[in-house]
Structure formats: C-alpha cells, structure tokens
Amino acid sequence: MKQVIEANKISIIEGDVAIAYVTFVNFQEDVVVIDHTYVSPAYRGHGLGRRLMETLVTVLETRKLTCVATCSYARAWFERHPEKQYLLKQK
C-alpha cells in the first residue's frame, strides 16, 4: 500500500486502486472543508481512516491551514483527539 497526497485529496493505493481516501476543498484562503472520508468495505477496521486523518493533520500543519469538518468520520476523529482540535476553525 502506498499513500498519495494531492492538492485536495489523500489516497491509500493498493496496486492501481484507491482503497481509501479523504477529500478536502478550499473554503477560504487558509481554511479547508474536510468533506468526505472513504475506506473500501474490504479494508475497514484496519486503521486506514486513522492513517488518512493523521496524514491530513500533517498536511494542515505544514500548509498552516485550519479546517471545518463536515464529514462525520472527520468530526468524530477530532472529538477523539482534543489535542488536534486547534486545527478546527473557530466560529
């Protein structure tokens, strides 16, 4: 499995197939919206969603971005990781 980081998507690739990904769209200059997380049913429960979110956090920190999590998985992940909630855009 390899991980691919694009401008607005992080994917985990097995062979030639994306088996998991998280997408985020630009909302404001320094804010993105995390709008979708997907893990193929055959790979669920193996930590791929966690791995995607950890990589996304690194991307946000590196690019000096904050985020709005509209994706239910991303919202739940941030609730379980209060130490990373500083990346959430304050209202």
mmCIF file with all atom_site columns, N, CA and C in Angstrom, residues 33-75:
data_model
loop_
_atom_site.group_PDB
_atom_site.id
_atom_site.type_symbol
_atom_site.label_atom_id
_atom_site.label_alt_id
_atom_site.label_comp_id
_atom_site.label_asym_id
_atom_site.label_entity_id
_atom_site.label_seq_id
_atom_site.pdbx_PDB_ins_code
_atom_site.Cartn_x
_atom_site.Cartn_y
_atom_site.Cartn_z
_atom_site.occupancy
_atom_site.B_iso_or_equiv
_atom_site.pdbx_formal_charge
_atom_site.auth_seq_id
_atom_site.auth_comp_id
_atom_site.auth_asym_id
_atom_site.auth_atom_id
_atom_site.pdbx_PDB_model_num
ATOM 1   N N  . VAL A 1 33 ? -12.395 22.559 3.942  1.00 0.00 ? 33 VAL A N  1
ATOM 2   C CA . VAL A 1 33 ? -13.514 21.774 4.446  1.00 0.00 ? 33 VAL A CA 1
ATOM 3   C C  . VAL A 1 33 ? -13.201 20.306 4.189  1.00 0.00 ? 33 VAL A C  1
ATOM 4   N N  . ILE A 1 34 ? -13.162 19.507 5.248  1.00 0.00 ? 34 ILE A N  1
ATOM 5   C CA . ILE A 1 34 ? -12.984 18.057 5.093  1.00 0.00 ? 34 ILE A CA 1
ATOM 6   C C  . ILE A 1 34 ? -14.382 17.517 4.807  1.00 0.00 ? 34 ILE A C  1
ATOM 7   N N  . ASP A 1 35 ? -14.606 17.118 3.558  1.00 0.00 ? 35 ASP A N  1
ATOM 8   C CA . ASP A 1 35 ? -15.971 16.794 3.154  1.00 0.00 ? 35 ASP A CA 1
ATOM 9   C C  . ASP A 1 35 ? -16.258 15.304 2.959  1.00 0.00 ? 35 ASP A C  1
ATOM 10  N N  . HIS A 1 36 ? -15.245 14.472 2.883  1.00 0.00 ? 36 HIS A N  1
ATOM 11  C CA . HIS A 1 36 ? -15.540 13.063 2.640  1.00 0.00 ? 36 HIS A CA 1
ATOM 12  C C  . HIS A 1 36 ? -14.349 12.186 3.024  1.00 0.00 ? 36 HIS A C  1
ATOM 13  N N  . THR A 1 37 ? -14.654 11.097 3.705  1.00 0.00 ? 37 THR A N  1
ATOM 14  C CA . THR A 1 37 ? -13.667 10.060 4.002  1.00 0.00 ? 37 THR A CA 1
ATOM 15  C C  . THR A 1 37 ? -14.281 8.736  3.573  1.00 0.00 ? 37 THR A C  1
ATOM 16  N N  . TYR A 1 38 ? -13.485 7.931  2.877  1.00 0.00 ? 38 TYR A N  1
ATOM 17  C CA . TYR A 1 38 ? -13.987 6.649  2.386  1.00 0.00 ? 38 TYR A CA 1
ATOM 18  C C  . TYR A 1 38 ? -12.915 5.580  2.567  1.00 0.00 ? 38 TYR A C  1
ATOM 19  N N  . VAL A 1 39 ? -13.348 4.421  3.045  1.00 0.00 ? 39 VAL A N  1
ATOM 20  C CA . VAL A 1 39 ? -12.494 3.234  3.106  1.00 0.00 ? 39 VAL A CA 1
ATOM 21  C C  . VAL A 1 39 ? -13.309 2.097  2.493  1.00 0.00 ? 39 VAL A C  1
ATOM 22  N N  . SER A 1 40 ? -12.723 1.416  1.524  1.00 0.00 ? 40 SER A N  1
ATOM 23  C CA . SER A 1 40 ? -13.375 0.285  0.876  1.00 0.00 ? 40 SER A CA 1
ATOM 24  C C  . SER A 1 40 ? -13.817 -0.730 1.932  1.00 0.00 ? 40 SER A C  1
ATOM 25  N N  . PRO A 1 41 ? -15.023 -1.279 1.811  1.00 0.00 ? 41 PRO A N  1
ATOM 26  C CA . PRO A 1 41 ? -15.530 -2.216 2.822  1.00 0.00 ? 41 PRO A CA 1
ATOM 27  C C  . PRO A 1 41 ? -14.560 -3.344 3.181  1.00 0.00 ? 41 PRO A C  1
ATOM 28  N N  . ALA A 1 42 ? -13.840 -3.860 2.218  1.00 0.00 ? 42 ALA A N  1
ATOM 29  C CA . ALA A 1 42 ? -12.904 -4.959 2.487  1.00 0.00 ? 42 ALA A CA 1
ATOM 30  C C  . ALA A 1 42 ? -11.739 -4.536 3.379  1.00 0.00 ? 42 ALA A C  1
ATOM 31  N N  . TYR A 1 43 ? -11.496 -3.235 3.509  1.00 0.00 ? 43 TYR A N  1
ATOM 32  C CA . TYR A 1 43 ? -10.346 -2.741 4.268  1.00 0.00 ? 43 TYR A CA 1
ATOM 33  C C  . TYR A 1 43 ? -10.750 -2.015 5.549  1.00 0.00 ? 43 TYR A C  1
ATOM 34  N N  . ARG A 1 44 ? -12.026 -1.953 5.832  1.00 0.00 ? 44 ARG A N  1
ATOM 35  C CA . ARG A 1 44 ? -12.480 -1.266 7.043  1.00 0.00 ? 44 ARG A CA 1
ATOM 36  C C  . ARG A 1 44 ? -12.029 -2.028 8.282  1.00 0.00 ? 44 ARG A C  1
ATOM 37  N N  . GLY A 1 45 ? -11.749 -1.267 9.332  1.00 0.00 ? 45 GLY A N  1
ATOM 38  C CA . GLY A 1 45 ? -11.314 -1.882 10.583 1.00 0.00 ? 45 GLY A CA 1
ATOM 39  C C  . GLY A 1 45 ? -9.824  -2.153 10.655 1.00 0.00 ? 45 GLY A C  1
ATOM 40  N N  . HIS A 1 46 ? -9.075  -1.662 9.660  1.00 0.00 ? 46 HIS A N  1
ATOM 41  C CA . HIS A 1 46 ? -7.624  -1.879 9.629  1.00 0.00 ? 46 HIS A CA 1
ATOM 42  C C  . HIS A 1 46 ? -6.828  -0.598 9.870  1.00 0.00 ? 46 HIS A C  1
ATOM 43  N N  . GLY A 1 47 ? -7.505  0.465  10.334 1.00 0.00 ? 47 GLY A N  1
ATOM 44  C CA . GLY A 1 47 ? -6.807  1.692  10.690 1.00 0.00 ? 47 GLY A CA 1
ATOM 45  C C  . GLY A 1 47 ? -6.520  2.629  9.529  1.00 0.00 ? 47 GLY A C  1
ATOM 46  N N  . LEU A 1 48 ? -7.115  2.381  8.369  1.00 0.00 ? 48 LEU A N  1
ATOM 47  C CA . LEU A 1 48 ? -6.819  3.245  7.219  1.00 0.00 ? 48 LEU A CA 1
ATOM 48  C C  . LEU A 1 48 ? -7.419  4.642  7.387  1.00 0.00 ? 48 LEU A C  1
ATOM 49  N N  . GLY A 1 49 ? -8.607  4.734  7.967  1.00 0.00 ? 49 GLY A N  1
ATOM 50  C CA . GLY A 1 49 ? -9.202  6.045  8.217  1.00 0.00 ? 49 GLY A CA 1
ATOM 51  C C  . GLY A 1 49 ? -8.339  6.853  9.168  1.00 0.00 ? 49 GLY A C  1
ATOM 52  N N  . ARG A 1 50 ? -7.857  6.198  10.220 1.00 0.00 ? 50 ARG A N  1
ATOM 53  C CA . ARG A 1 50 ? -6.953  6.861  11.176 1.00 0.00 ? 50 ARG A CA 1
ATOM 54  C C  . ARG A 1 50 ? -5.695  7.337  10.469 1.00 0.00 ? 50 ARG A C  1
ATOM 55  N N  . ARG A 1 51 ? -5.139  6.483  9.634  1.00 0.00 ? 51 ARG A N  1
ATOM 56  C CA . ARG A 1 51 ? -3.912  6.837  8.899  1.00 0.00 ? 51 ARG A CA 1
ATOM 57  C C  . ARG A 1 51 ? -4.152  8.045  7.989  1.00 0.00 ? 51 ARG A C  1
ATOM 58  N N  . LEU A 1 52 ? -5.303  8.076  7.317  1.00 0.00 ? 52 LEU A N  1
ATOM 59  C CA . LEU A 1 52 ? -5.632  9.218  6.466  1.00 0.00 ? 52 LEU A CA 1
ATOM 60  C C  . LEU A 1 52 ? -5.727  10.507 7.283  1.00 0.00 ? 52 LEU A C  1
ATOM 61  N N  . MET A 1 53 ? -6.406  10.432 8.418  1.00 0.00 ? 53 MET A N  1
ATOM 62  C CA . MET A 1 53 ? -6.568  11.630 9.245  1.00 0.00 ? 53 MET A CA 1
ATOM 63  C C  . MET A 1 53 ? -5.242  12.098 9.822  1.00 0.00 ? 53 MET A C  1
ATOM 64  N N  . GLU A 1 54 ? -4.384  11.187 10.210 1.00 0.00 ? 54 GLU A N  1
ATOM 65  C CA . GLU A 1 54 ? -3.070  11.581 10.722 1.00 0.00 ? 54 GLU A CA 1
ATOM 66  C C  . GLU A 1 54 ? -2.260  12.285 9.641  1.00 0.00 ? 54 GLU A C  1
ATOM 67  N N  . THR A 1 55 ? -2.340  11.787 8.424  1.00 0.00 ? 55 THR A N  1
ATOM 68  C CA . THR A 1 55 ? -1.638  12.437 7.319  1.00 0.00 ? 55 THR A CA 1
ATOM 69  C C  . THR A 1 55 ? -2.258  13.792 7.020  1.00 0.00 ? 55 THR A C  1
ATOM 70  N N  . LEU A 1 56 ? -3.578  13.866 7.051  1.00 0.00 ? 56 LEU A N  1
ATOM 71  C CA . LEU A 1 56 ? -4.253  15.144 6.808  1.00 0.00 ? 56 LEU A CA 1
ATOM 72  C C  . LEU A 1 56 ? -3.850  16.180 7.848  1.00 0.00 ? 56 LEU A C  1
ATOM 73  N N  . VAL A 1 57 ? -3.739  15.777 9.096  1.00 0.00 ? 57 VAL A N  1
ATOM 74  C CA . VAL A 1 57 ? -3.297  16.694 10.154 1.00 0.00 ? 57 VAL A CA 1
ATOM 75  C C  . VAL A 1 57 ? -1.906  17.231 9.828  1.00 0.00 ? 57 VAL A C  1
ATOM 76  N N  . THR A 1 58 ? -1.015  16.372 9.378  1.00 0.00 ? 58 THR A N  1
ATOM 77  C CA . THR A 1 58 ? 0.325   16.812 8.996  1.00 0.00 ? 58 THR A CA 1
ATOM 78  C C  . THR A 1 58 ? 0.261   17.804 7.840  1.00 0.00 ? 58 THR A C  1
ATOM 79  N N  . VAL A 1 59 ? -0.596  17.538 6.861  1.00 0.00 ? 59 VAL A N  1
ATOM 80  C CA . VAL A 1 59 ? -0.774  18.456 5.725  1.00 0.00 ? 59 VAL A CA 1
ATOM 81  C C  . VAL A 1 59 ? -1.281  19.806 6.219  1.00 0.00 ? 59 VAL A C  1
ATOM 82  N N  . LEU A 1 60 ? -2.276  19.799 7.090  1.00 0.00 ? 60 LEU A N  1
ATOM 83  C CA . LEU A 1 60 ? -2.815  21.053 7.625  1.00 0.00 ? 60 LEU A CA 1
ATOM 84  C C  . LEU A 1 60 ? -1.741  21.830 8.364  1.00 0.00 ? 60 LEU A C  1
ATOM 85  N N  . GLU A 1 61 ? -0.989  21.148 9.197  1.00 0.00 ? 61 GLU A N  1
ATOM 86  C CA . GLU A 1 61 ? 0.069   21.817 9.965  1.00 0.00 ? 61 GLU A CA 1
ATOM 87  C C  . GLU A 1 61 ? 1.147   22.373 9.039  1.00 0.00 ? 61 GLU A C  1
ATOM 88  N N  . THR A 1 62 ? 1.553   21.595 8.058  1.00 0.00 ? 62 THR A N  1
ATOM 89  C CA . THR A 1 62 ? 2.605   22.023 7.132  1.00 0.00 ? 62 THR A CA 1
ATOM 90  C C  . THR A 1 62 ? 2.171   23.218 6.301  1.00 0.00 ? 62 THR A C  1
ATOM 91  N N  . ARG A 1 63 ? 0.936   23.184 5.827  1.00 0.00 ? 63 ARG A N  1
ATOM 92  C CA . ARG A 1 63 ? 0.412   24.267 4.987  1.00 0.00 ? 63 ARG A CA 1
ATOM 93  C C  . ARG A 1 63 ? -0.157  25.426 5.803  1.00 0.00 ? 63 ARG A C  1
ATOM 94  N N  . LYS A 1 64 ? -0.108  25.300 7.127  1.00 0.00 ? 64 LYS A N  1
ATOM 95  C CA . LYS A 1 64 ? -0.622  26.321 8.046  1.00 0.00 ? 64 LYS A CA 1
ATOM 96  C C  . LYS A 1 64 ? -2.095  26.628 7.764  1.00 0.00 ? 64 LYS A C  1
ATOM 97  N N  . LEU A 1 65 ? -2.886  25.559 7.713  1.00 0.00 ? 65 LEU A N  1
ATOM 98  C CA . LEU A 1 65 ? -4.321  25.652 7.440  1.00 0.00 ? 65 LEU A CA 1
ATOM 99  C C  . LEU A 1 65 ? -5.123  25.255 8.668  1.00 0.00 ? 65 LEU A C  1
ATOM 100 N N  . THR A 1 66 ? -6.359  25.729 8.716  1.00 0.00 ? 66 THR A N  1
ATOM 101 C CA . THR A 1 66 ? -7.332  25.210 9.661  1.00 0.00 ? 66 THR A CA 1
ATOM 102 C C  . THR A 1 66 ? -8.422  24.530 8.836  1.00 0.00 ? 66 THR A C  1
ATOM 103 N N  . CYS A 1 67 ? -9.365  23.904 9.517  1.00 0.00 ? 67 CYS A N  1
ATOM 104 C CA . CYS A 1 67 ? -10.372 23.149 8.777  1.00 0.00 ? 67 CYS A CA 1
ATOM 105 C C  . CYS A 1 67 ? -11.742 23.234 9.425  1.00 0.00 ? 67 CYS A C  1
ATOM 106 N N  . VAL A 1 68 ? -12.723 22.899 8.608  1.00 0.00 ? 68 VAL A N  1
ATOM 107 C CA . VAL A 1 68 ? -14.094 22.675 9.048  1.00 0.00 ? 68 VAL A CA 1
ATOM 108 C C  . VAL A 1 68 ? -14.385 21.228 8.664  1.00 0.00 ? 68 VAL A C  1
ATOM 109 N N  . ALA A 1 69 ? -14.805 20.425 9.617  1.00 0.00 ? 69 ALA A N  1
ATOM 110 C CA . ALA A 1 69 ? -15.058 19.009 9.336  1.00 0.00 ? 69 ALA A CA 1
ATOM 111 C C  . ALA A 1 69 ? -16.556 18.793 9.128  1.00 0.00 ? 69 ALA A C  1
ATOM 112 N N  . THR A 1 70 ? -16.962 18.651 7.867  1.00 0.00 ? 70 THR A N  1
ATOM 113 C CA . THR A 1 70 ? -18.365 18.329 7.589  1.00 0.00 ? 70 THR A CA 1
ATOM 114 C C  . THR A 1 70 ? -18.556 16.832 7.452  1.00 0.00 ? 70 THR A C  1
ATOM 115 N N  . CYS A 1 71 ? -17.499 16.114 7.236  1.00 0.00 ? 71 CYS A N  1
ATOM 116 C CA . CYS A 1 71 ? -17.526 14.647 7.146  1.00 0.00 ? 71 CYS A CA 1
ATOM 117 C C  . CYS A 1 71 ? -17.697 14.077 8.561  1.00 0.00 ? 71 CYS A C  1
ATOM 118 N N  . SER A 1 72 ? -18.631 13.141 8.723  1.00 0.00 ? 72 SER A N  1
ATOM 119 C CA . SER A 1 72 ? -18.911 12.589 10.054 1.00 0.00 ? 72 SER A CA 1
ATOM 120 C C  . SER A 1 72 ? -17.695 11.867 10.645 1.00 0.00 ? 72 SER A C  1
ATOM 121 N N  . TYR A 1 73 ? -16.923 11.168 9.813  1.00 0.00 ? 73 TYR A N  1
ATOM 122 C CA . TYR A 1 73 ? -15.739 10.474 10.324 1.00 0.00 ? 73 TYR A CA 1
ATOM 123 C C  . TYR A 1 73 ? -14.726 11.489 10.841 1.00 0.00 ? 73 TYR A C  1
ATOM 124 N N  . ALA A 1 74 ? -14.491 12.550 10.075 1.00 0.00 ? 74 ALA A N  1
ATOM 125 C CA . ALA A 1 74 ? -13.523 13.571 10.490 1.00 0.00 ? 74 ALA A CA 1
ATOM 126 C C  . ALA A 1 74 ? -13.974 14.253 11.776 1.00 0.00 ? 74 ALA A C  1
ATOM 127 N N  . ARG A 1 75 ? -15.259 14.560 11.892 1.00 0.00 ? 75 ARG A N  1
ATOM 128 C CA . ARG A 1 75 ? -15.768 15.178 13.126 1.00 0.00 ? 75 ARG A CA 1
ATOM 129 C C  . ARG A 1 75 ? -15.516 14.260 14.318 1.00 0.00 ? 75 ARG A C  1
#
